[in-house]
XYZ file of C-alpha atoms in Angstrom:
212
model
C 95.012 -76.226 48.561
C 96.089 -77.020 52.115
C 93.476 -77.514 54.820
C 94.849 -74.456 56.620
C 94.404 -72.266 53.528
C 90.963 -73.687 52.825
C 89.871 -73.052 56.396
C 91.014 -69.421 56.256
C 89.184 -68.864 52.963
C 86.070 -70.514 54.383
C 86.042 -68.541 57.641
C 86.682 -65.263 55.804
C 83.820 -66.074 53.434
C 81.399 -66.707 56.289
C 82.390 -63.435 57.952
C 81.701 -61.537 54.728
C 78.342 -63.215 54.208
C 77.233 -62.957 57.848
C 79.105 -60.157 59.654
C 76.630 -60.083 62.560
C 75.198 -63.582 62.809
C 72.486 -64.483 65.286
C 69.871 -67.114 65.881
C 66.701 -66.602 63.834
C 64.325 -67.548 66.617
C 62.547 -64.513 68.092
C 62.834 -64.085 71.864
C 63.129 -61.404 74.524
C 64.592 -63.399 77.413
C 66.353 -66.664 78.152
C 63.188 -68.555 79.097
C 61.549 -67.666 75.796
C 64.649 -68.788 73.924
C 64.810 -72.128 75.731
C 61.144 -72.780 74.992
C 61.615 -71.764 71.349
C 64.578 -74.113 70.896
C 62.622 -77.013 72.397
C 59.805 -76.224 69.950
C 62.141 -75.959 66.958
C 62.929 -79.681 66.695
C 61.821 -80.836 63.228
C 60.231 -77.429 62.611
C 61.347 -74.219 60.947
C 62.220 -71.077 62.870
C 59.449 -69.279 60.964
C 56.859 -71.759 62.231
C 58.087 -71.374 65.810
C 58.176 -67.575 65.624
C 54.624 -67.434 64.290
C 53.274 -69.449 67.224
C 55.309 -67.614 69.817
C 53.983 -64.172 68.874
C 50.953 -65.032 70.992
C 52.276 -67.877 73.175
C 55.035 -65.778 74.734
C 52.462 -63.232 75.922
C 50.973 -65.862 78.235
C 53.931 -66.096 80.655
C 57.050 -64.304 81.844
C 58.510 -66.745 84.392
C 58.886 -70.533 84.652
C 56.214 -70.576 87.380
C 53.731 -68.711 85.170
C 54.483 -71.132 82.337
C 53.940 -74.081 84.688
C 50.651 -72.584 85.888
C 49.338 -72.505 82.322
C 49.225 -76.289 82.505
C 50.176 -78.880 79.927
C 46.790 -78.820 78.163
C 46.889 -75.036 77.686
C 50.460 -75.214 76.379
C 49.344 -77.935 73.990
C 46.541 -75.718 72.687
C 48.933 -72.801 72.192
C 51.464 -74.777 70.129
C 49.203 -77.309 68.392
C 49.989 -76.009 64.902
C 53.572 -77.264 65.155
C 54.773 -80.817 64.583
C 55.170 -83.143 67.585
C 53.200 -80.656 69.679
C 52.063 -83.273 72.211
C 55.569 -84.282 73.243
C 56.852 -80.699 72.995
C 54.072 -79.422 75.260
C 54.862 -82.140 77.786
C 58.568 -81.254 77.725
C 57.897 -77.518 78.039
C 55.514 -78.085 80.953
C 57.886 -80.423 82.813
C 60.851 -78.139 82.155
C 58.933 -75.171 83.547
C 58.078 -77.207 86.657
C 61.721 -78.116 87.280
C 62.902 -74.541 86.715
C 60.189 -73.117 88.960
C 60.622 -75.455 91.903
C 64.136 -76.941 91.673
C 66.165 -74.099 90.159
C 64.553 -71.086 91.862
C 63.155 -69.881 88.496
C 66.655 -69.654 87.008
C 67.899 -71.482 83.930
C 71.146 -73.420 84.486
C 74.228 -72.350 82.565
C 76.085 -75.628 82.074
C 75.496 -78.275 79.426
C 75.298 -80.971 82.100
C 72.579 -79.186 84.093
C 70.638 -78.085 81.018
C 70.434 -81.684 79.825
C 68.530 -82.575 82.990
C 65.589 -80.599 81.603
C 62.997 -82.537 79.544
C 63.380 -81.918 75.829
C 66.902 -80.547 76.191
C 69.626 -82.659 74.615
C 73.225 -81.686 74.045
C 72.434 -79.841 70.796
C 69.667 -77.767 72.410
C 71.909 -77.013 75.390
C 74.734 -75.863 73.133
C 72.468 -73.678 70.976
C 71.077 -72.049 74.119
C 74.529 -71.299 75.552
C 75.878 -70.088 72.203
C 73.013 -67.600 71.901
C 72.913 -66.428 75.520
C 76.544 -66.669 76.664
C 78.461 -66.578 73.372
C 79.872 -69.928 74.478
C 82.570 -71.501 72.267
C 80.477 -74.464 71.151
C 79.357 -75.786 67.807
C 75.931 -77.429 67.829
C 75.857 -79.776 64.858
C 72.493 -79.911 63.100
C 71.793 -81.090 59.548
C 72.927 -77.746 58.090
C 76.264 -77.757 59.923
C 76.809 -81.437 59.124
C 76.106 -80.899 55.420
C 78.312 -77.814 55.062
C 81.343 -79.268 56.831
C 81.162 -82.457 54.765
C 80.702 -80.664 51.446
C 83.700 -78.459 52.156
C 85.767 -81.493 53.121
C 86.504 -80.496 56.717
C 85.037 -83.793 57.927
C 84.045 -87.067 56.316
C 81.200 -88.268 58.469
C 77.855 -89.991 58.040
C 75.839 -88.399 60.832
C 75.644 -85.099 62.760
C 76.714 -86.993 65.897
C 79.917 -88.143 64.190
C 80.535 -84.595 62.956
C 80.090 -83.258 66.487
C 82.922 -85.518 67.666
C 85.257 -84.378 64.877
C 84.643 -80.643 64.794
C 87.120 -79.604 67.507
C 89.855 -81.333 65.533
C 89.164 -78.841 62.735
C 88.374 -75.546 64.485
C 89.870 -74.156 67.677
C 87.796 -72.425 70.354
C 88.651 -68.933 69.089
C 87.475 -69.849 65.591
C 84.255 -71.360 66.916
C 82.947 -68.070 68.364
C 80.057 -67.056 66.052
C 80.824 -70.016 63.771
C 77.700 -71.965 64.720
C 75.277 -69.247 63.609
C 77.274 -68.611 60.436
C 77.296 -72.297 59.486
C 73.560 -72.660 60.098
C 72.781 -69.561 58.025
C 75.176 -70.638 55.276
C 73.548 -74.073 55.120
C 70.075 -72.583 55.223
C 70.513 -69.964 52.489
C 73.513 -70.952 50.350
C 74.723 -74.528 50.802
C 71.205 -75.925 50.751
C 70.346 -79.619 50.602
C 69.048 -79.179 47.044
C 69.708 -76.525 44.425
C 72.689 -75.066 46.264
C 73.434 -71.454 45.345
C 77.219 -71.594 44.866
C 77.288 -71.183 41.094
C 75.072 -68.083 41.214
C 76.926 -66.224 43.972
C 79.904 -63.999 43.138
C 81.704 -64.795 46.391
C 81.166 -68.534 46.112
C 81.284 -69.553 42.488
C 85.075 -69.741 42.210
C 85.870 -71.281 45.590
C 83.118 -73.777 46.399
C 84.720 -77.262 46.513
C 81.351 -79.021 46.453
C 80.479 -77.332 43.148
C 83.684 -78.699 41.662
C 82.973 -82.205 42.963
C 79.486 -82.312 41.460
C 80.413 -81.316 37.907
């Protein structure tokens, strides 16, 4: 099968599985989303959502978040991994947004990366979710899926990030990030992948064939 044919089959499959994909973090505004993404490093979306049911009620603007103080933020999120460093990043980010950005969140990757706790992946995820930006933020799920399907042959998510635009054009990338994350999370899992049990997948999954 040609790469072009395989890509079409793959993209069509993802559209069937996830017709209306979206991020699984719960949020009501852009500030909440940014905070949730910062918290989600090395944590599950379910863990973050559980904490934020109460945490998000404590503030509505960057200034209000800053006024909570680092210690209070730490107390609110202490049930999540790396909570000390995450609280520090959230506090310092709120300070910068409140006093340097007039309470507004920047809309470019370059400016977002100036915020503590916001790397290129976090910036891309934020812009994908809020602006439908044509980016692909490569996490472990995206890295695993693209390698198993043979679209890239890379060792790390960073290497995959550099290769991905050679595989998919900007039109194809719209909604692709969420679909890849969901596919990796629920079907093409790190262990006990579901391909052989799924009617849509069992006859077309290349990874299944390679592991027989």
